[in-house]
PDB file of C-alpha atoms in Angstrom:
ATOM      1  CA  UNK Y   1       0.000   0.000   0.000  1.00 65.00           C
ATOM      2  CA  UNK Y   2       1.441   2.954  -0.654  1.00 66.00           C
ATOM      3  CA  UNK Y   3       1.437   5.889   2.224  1.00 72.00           C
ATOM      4  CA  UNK Y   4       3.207   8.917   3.101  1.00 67.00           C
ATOM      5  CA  UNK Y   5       6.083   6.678   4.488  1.00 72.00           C
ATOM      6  CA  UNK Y   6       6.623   4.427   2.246  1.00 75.00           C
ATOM      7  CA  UNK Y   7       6.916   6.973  -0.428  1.00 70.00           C
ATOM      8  CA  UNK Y   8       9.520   8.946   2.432  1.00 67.00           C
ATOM      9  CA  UNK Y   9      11.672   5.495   2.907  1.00 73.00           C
ATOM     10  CA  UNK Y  10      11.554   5.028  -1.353  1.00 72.00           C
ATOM     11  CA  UNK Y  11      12.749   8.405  -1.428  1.00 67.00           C
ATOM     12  CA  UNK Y  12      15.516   8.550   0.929  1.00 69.00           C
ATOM     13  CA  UNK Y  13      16.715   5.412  -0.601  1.00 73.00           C
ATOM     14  CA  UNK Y  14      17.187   6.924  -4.037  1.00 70.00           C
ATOM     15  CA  UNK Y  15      18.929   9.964  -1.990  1.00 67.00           C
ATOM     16  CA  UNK Y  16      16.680  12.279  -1.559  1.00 63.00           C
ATOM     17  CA  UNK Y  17      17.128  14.060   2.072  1.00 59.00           C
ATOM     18  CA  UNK Y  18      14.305  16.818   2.117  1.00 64.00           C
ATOM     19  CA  UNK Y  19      10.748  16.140   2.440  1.00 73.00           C
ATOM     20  CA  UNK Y  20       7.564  15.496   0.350  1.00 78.00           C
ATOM     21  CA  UNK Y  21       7.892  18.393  -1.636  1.00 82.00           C
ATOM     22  CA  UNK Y  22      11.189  17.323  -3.149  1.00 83.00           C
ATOM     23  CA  UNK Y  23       9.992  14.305  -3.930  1.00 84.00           C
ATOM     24  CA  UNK Y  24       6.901  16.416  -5.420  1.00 91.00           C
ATOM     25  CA  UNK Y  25       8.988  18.457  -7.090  1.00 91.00           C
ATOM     26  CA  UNK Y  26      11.245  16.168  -8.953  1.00 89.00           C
ATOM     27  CA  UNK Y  27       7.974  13.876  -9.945  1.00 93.00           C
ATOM     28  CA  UNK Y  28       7.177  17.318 -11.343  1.00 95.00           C
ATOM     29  CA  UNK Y  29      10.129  17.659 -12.946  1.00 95.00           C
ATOM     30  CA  UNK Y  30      10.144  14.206 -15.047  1.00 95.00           C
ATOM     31  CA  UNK Y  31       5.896  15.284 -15.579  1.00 96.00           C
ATOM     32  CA  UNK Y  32       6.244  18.304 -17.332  1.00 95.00           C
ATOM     33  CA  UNK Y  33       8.746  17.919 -19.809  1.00 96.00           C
ATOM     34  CA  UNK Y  34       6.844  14.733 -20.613  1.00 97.00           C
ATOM     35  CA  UNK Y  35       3.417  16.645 -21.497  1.00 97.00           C
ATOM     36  CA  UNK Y  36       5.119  19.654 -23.003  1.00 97.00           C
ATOM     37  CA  UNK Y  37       7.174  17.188 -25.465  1.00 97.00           C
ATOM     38  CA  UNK Y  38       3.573  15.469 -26.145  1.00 97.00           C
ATOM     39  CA  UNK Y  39       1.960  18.736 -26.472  1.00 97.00           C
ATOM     40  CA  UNK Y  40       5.054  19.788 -29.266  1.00 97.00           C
ATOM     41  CA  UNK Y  41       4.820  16.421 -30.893  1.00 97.00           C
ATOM     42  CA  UNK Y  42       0.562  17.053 -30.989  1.00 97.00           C
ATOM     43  CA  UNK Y  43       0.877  20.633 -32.126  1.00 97.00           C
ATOM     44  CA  UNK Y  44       3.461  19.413 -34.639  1.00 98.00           C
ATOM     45  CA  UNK Y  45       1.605  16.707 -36.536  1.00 97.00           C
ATOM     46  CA  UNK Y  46      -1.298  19.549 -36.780  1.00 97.00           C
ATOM     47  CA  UNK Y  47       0.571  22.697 -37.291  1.00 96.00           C
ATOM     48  CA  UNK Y  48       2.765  21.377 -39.737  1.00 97.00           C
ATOM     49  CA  UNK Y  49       3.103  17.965 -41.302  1.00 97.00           C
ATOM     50  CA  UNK Y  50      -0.475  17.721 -42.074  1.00 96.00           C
ATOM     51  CA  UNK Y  51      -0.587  21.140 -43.662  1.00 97.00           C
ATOM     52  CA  UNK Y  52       2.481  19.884 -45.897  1.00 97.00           C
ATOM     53  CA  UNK Y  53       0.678  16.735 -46.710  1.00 96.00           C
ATOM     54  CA  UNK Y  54      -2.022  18.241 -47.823  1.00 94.00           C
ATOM     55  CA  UNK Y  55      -0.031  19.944 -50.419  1.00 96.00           C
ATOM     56  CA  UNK Y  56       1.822  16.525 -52.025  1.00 96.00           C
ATOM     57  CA  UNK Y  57      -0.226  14.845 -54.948  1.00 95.00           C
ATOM     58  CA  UNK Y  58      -3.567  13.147 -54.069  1.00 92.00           C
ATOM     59  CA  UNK Y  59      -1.810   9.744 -54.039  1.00 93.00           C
ATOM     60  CA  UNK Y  60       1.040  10.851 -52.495  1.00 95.00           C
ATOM     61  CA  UNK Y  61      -0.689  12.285 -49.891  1.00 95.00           C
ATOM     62  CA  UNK Y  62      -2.575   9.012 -48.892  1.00 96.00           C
ATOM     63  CA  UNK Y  63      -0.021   7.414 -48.654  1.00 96.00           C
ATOM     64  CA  UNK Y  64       2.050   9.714 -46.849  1.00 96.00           C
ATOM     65  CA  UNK Y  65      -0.390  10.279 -44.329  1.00 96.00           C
ATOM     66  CA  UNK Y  66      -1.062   6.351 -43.742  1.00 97.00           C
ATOM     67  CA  UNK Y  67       2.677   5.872 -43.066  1.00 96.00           C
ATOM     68  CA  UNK Y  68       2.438   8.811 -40.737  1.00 96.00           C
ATOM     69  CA  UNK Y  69      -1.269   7.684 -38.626  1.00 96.00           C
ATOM     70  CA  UNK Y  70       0.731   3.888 -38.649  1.00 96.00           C
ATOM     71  CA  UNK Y  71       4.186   5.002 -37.514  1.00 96.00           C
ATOM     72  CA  UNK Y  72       2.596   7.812 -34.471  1.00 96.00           C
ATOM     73  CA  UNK Y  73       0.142   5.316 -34.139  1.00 95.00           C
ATOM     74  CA  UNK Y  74       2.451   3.097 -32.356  1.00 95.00           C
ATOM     75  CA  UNK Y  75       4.399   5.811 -30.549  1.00 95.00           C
ATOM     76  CA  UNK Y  76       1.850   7.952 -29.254  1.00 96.00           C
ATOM     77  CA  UNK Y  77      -0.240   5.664 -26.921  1.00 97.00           C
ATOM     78  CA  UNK Y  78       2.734   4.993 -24.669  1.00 96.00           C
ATOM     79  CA  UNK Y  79       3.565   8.570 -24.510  1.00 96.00           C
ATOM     80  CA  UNK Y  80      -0.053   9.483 -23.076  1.00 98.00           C
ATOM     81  CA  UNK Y  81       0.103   6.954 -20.639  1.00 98.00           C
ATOM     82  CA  UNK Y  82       3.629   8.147 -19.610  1.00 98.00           C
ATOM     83  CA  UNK Y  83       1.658  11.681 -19.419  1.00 97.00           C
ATOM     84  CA  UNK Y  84      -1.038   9.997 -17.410  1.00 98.00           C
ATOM     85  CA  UNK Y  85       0.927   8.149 -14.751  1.00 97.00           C
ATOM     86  CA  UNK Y  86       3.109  11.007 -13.886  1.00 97.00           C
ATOM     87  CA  UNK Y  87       0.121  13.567 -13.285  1.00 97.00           C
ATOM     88  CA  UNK Y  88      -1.220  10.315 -11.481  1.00 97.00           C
ATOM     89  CA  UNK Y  89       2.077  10.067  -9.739  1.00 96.00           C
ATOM     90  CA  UNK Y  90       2.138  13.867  -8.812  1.00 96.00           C
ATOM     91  CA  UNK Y  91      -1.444  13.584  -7.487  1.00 96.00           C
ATOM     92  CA  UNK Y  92      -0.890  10.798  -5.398  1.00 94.00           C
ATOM     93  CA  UNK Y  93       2.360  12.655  -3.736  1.00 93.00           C
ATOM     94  CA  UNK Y  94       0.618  15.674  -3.086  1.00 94.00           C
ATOM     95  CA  UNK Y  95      -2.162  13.966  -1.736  1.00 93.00           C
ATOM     96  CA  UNK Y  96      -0.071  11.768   0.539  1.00 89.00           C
ATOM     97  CA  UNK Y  97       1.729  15.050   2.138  1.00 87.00           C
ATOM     98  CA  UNK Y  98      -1.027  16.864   4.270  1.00 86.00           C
ATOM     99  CA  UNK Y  99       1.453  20.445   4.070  1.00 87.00           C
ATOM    100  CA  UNK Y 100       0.722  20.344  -0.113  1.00 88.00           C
ATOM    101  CA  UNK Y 101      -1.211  23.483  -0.948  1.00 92.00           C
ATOM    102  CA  UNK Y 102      -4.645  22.203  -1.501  1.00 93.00           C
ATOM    103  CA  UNK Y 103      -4.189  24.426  -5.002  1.00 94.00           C
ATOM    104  CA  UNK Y 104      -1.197  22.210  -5.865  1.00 94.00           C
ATOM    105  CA  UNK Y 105      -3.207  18.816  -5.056  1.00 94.00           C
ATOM    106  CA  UNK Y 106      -6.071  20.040  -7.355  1.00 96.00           C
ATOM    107  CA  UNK Y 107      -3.975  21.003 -10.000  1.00 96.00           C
ATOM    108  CA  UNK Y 108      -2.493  17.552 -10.533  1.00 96.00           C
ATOM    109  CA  UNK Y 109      -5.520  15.652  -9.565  1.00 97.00           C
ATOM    110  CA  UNK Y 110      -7.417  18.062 -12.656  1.00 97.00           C
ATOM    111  CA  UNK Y 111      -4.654  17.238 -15.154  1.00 97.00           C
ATOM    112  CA  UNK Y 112      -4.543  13.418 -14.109  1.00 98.00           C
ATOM    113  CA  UNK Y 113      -8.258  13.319 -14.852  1.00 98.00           C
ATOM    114  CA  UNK Y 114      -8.134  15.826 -17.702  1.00 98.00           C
ATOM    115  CA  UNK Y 115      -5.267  13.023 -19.591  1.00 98.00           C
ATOM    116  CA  UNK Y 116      -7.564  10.112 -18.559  1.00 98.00           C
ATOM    117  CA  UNK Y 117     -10.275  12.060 -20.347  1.00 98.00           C
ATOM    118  CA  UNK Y 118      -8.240  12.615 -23.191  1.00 98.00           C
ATOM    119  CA  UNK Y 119      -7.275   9.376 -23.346  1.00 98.00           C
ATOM    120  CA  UNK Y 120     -10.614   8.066 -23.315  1.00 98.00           C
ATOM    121  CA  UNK Y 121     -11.847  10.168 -26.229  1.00 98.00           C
ATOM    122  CA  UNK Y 122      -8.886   9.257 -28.438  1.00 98.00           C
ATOM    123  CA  UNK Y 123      -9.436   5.406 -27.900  1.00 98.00           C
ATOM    124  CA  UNK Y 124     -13.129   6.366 -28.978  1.00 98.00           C
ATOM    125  CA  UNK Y 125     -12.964   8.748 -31.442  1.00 98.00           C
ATOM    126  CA  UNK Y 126      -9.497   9.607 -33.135  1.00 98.00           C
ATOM    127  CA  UNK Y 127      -7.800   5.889 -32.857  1.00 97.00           C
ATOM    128  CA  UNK Y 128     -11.238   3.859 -35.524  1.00 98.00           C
ATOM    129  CA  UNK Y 129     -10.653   6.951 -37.957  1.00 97.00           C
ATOM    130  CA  UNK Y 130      -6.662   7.035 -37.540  1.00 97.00           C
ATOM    131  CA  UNK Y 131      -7.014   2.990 -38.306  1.00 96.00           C
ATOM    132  CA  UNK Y 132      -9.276   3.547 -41.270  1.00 96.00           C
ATOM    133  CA  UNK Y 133      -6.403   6.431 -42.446  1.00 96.00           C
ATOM    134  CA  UNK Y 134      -2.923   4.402 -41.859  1.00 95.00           C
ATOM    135  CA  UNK Y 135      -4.839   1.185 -43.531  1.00 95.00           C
ATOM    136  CA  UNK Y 136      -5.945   3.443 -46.692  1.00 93.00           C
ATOM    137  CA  UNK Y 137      -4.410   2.908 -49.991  1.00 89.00           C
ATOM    138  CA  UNK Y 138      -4.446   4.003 -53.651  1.00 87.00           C
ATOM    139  CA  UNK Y 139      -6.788   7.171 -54.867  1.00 88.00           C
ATOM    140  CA  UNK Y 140      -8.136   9.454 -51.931  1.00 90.00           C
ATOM    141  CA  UNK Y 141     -12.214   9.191 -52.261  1.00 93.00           C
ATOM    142  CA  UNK Y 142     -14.994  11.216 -50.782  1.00 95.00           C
ATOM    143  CA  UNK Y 143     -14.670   8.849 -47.817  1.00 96.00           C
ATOM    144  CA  UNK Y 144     -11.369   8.974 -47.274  1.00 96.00           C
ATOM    145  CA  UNK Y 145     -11.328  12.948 -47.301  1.00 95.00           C
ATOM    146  CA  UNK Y 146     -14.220  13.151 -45.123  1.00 97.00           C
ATOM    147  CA  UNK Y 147     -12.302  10.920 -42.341  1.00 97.00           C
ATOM    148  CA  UNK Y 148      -9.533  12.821 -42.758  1.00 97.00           C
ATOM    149  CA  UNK Y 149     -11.349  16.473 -42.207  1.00 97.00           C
ATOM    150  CA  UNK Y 150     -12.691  14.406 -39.335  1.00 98.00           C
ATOM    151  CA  UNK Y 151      -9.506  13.365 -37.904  1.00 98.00           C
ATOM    152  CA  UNK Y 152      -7.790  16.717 -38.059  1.00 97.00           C
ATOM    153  CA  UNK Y 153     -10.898  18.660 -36.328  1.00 98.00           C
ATOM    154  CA  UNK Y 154     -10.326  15.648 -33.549  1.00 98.00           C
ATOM    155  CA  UNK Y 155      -7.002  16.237 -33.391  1.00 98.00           C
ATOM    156  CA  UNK Y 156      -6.953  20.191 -33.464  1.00 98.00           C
ATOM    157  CA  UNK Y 157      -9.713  20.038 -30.206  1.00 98.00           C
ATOM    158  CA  UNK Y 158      -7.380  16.876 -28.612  1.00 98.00           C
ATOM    159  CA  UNK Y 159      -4.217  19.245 -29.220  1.00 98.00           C
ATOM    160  CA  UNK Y 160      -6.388  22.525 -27.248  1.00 97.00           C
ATOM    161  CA  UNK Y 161      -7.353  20.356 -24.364  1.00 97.00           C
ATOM    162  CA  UNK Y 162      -3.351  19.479 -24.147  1.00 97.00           C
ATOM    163  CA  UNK Y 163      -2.498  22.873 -24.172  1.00 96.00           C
ATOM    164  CA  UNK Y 164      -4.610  23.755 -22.253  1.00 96.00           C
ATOM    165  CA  UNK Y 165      -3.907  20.765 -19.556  1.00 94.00           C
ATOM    166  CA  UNK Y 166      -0.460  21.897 -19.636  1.00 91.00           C
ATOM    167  CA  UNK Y 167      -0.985  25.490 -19.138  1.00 79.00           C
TER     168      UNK Y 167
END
């Protein structure tokens, strides 16, 4: 079970001599870089490499954008869970320390449930048409235009709610 001391004896082990809020802040420390590298990655993918897609040939561009939704496909999942367990991990510390600003407990305990809703609506929404995209080939059709359009409004609100988890 984890408590206030085990978390204390785990820390002192790995040489940390302060308190809670060192081990707070250096959970902090691996979390945001974490998010603000997904957020980049996120804002990339929508700020710029679709936007140059979208100006190859049409069958270059299907294809370009399949390799893409199958190669990020793969990477990204891990990468919001990684963003999910260390707002989970910050909660849980600042929970665990009863001297935590009760600001600084809701903050991480928001953005640990604001990634599990993003996480959520991804698996729902953005992951059946990102599968339909990465497993399209040949001429783009009506269909597979529509999905797209569909997938980058997704994305674009997904990409907000980061920023905005971040911020």
């Amino acid at each position: 079970m984890l408590t206030r001391k085990s978390v204390l004896v785990a820390a002192d082990e790995a040489g940390f001599t302060g308190g809670m809020d060192q081990v707070l802040s250096a959970a902090a420390a691996l979390s945001l870089p974490v998010a603000a590298a997904l957020l980049a990655v996120e804002w990339a993918v929508a700020g710029v490499l679709h936007p140059l897609l979208d100006r190859l040939p049409k069958p270059a561009r299907v294809a370009a954008r399949a390799e893409s939704a199958e190669r990020l496909g793969k990477i990204m999942p891990g990468w919001y869970a990684a963003a999910l367990v260390c707002a989970a991990a910050c909660a849980t510390i600042a929970a665990l320390d009863p001297a935590t600003h009760p600001l600084v407990l809701t903050v991480w305990t928001v953005a640990t449930l604001g990634y599990g809703i993003v996480i959520l609506v991804t698996v729902r929404r953005l992951v059946p048409l990102n599968d339909r995209l990465a497993g399209w080939r040949g001429e783009p059709t009506a269909t597979w235009a529509q999905t797209a359009a569909r997938w980058d409004r997704l994305h674009h609100r997904r990409t907000v709610a980061l920023g905005l988890l971040l911020g």
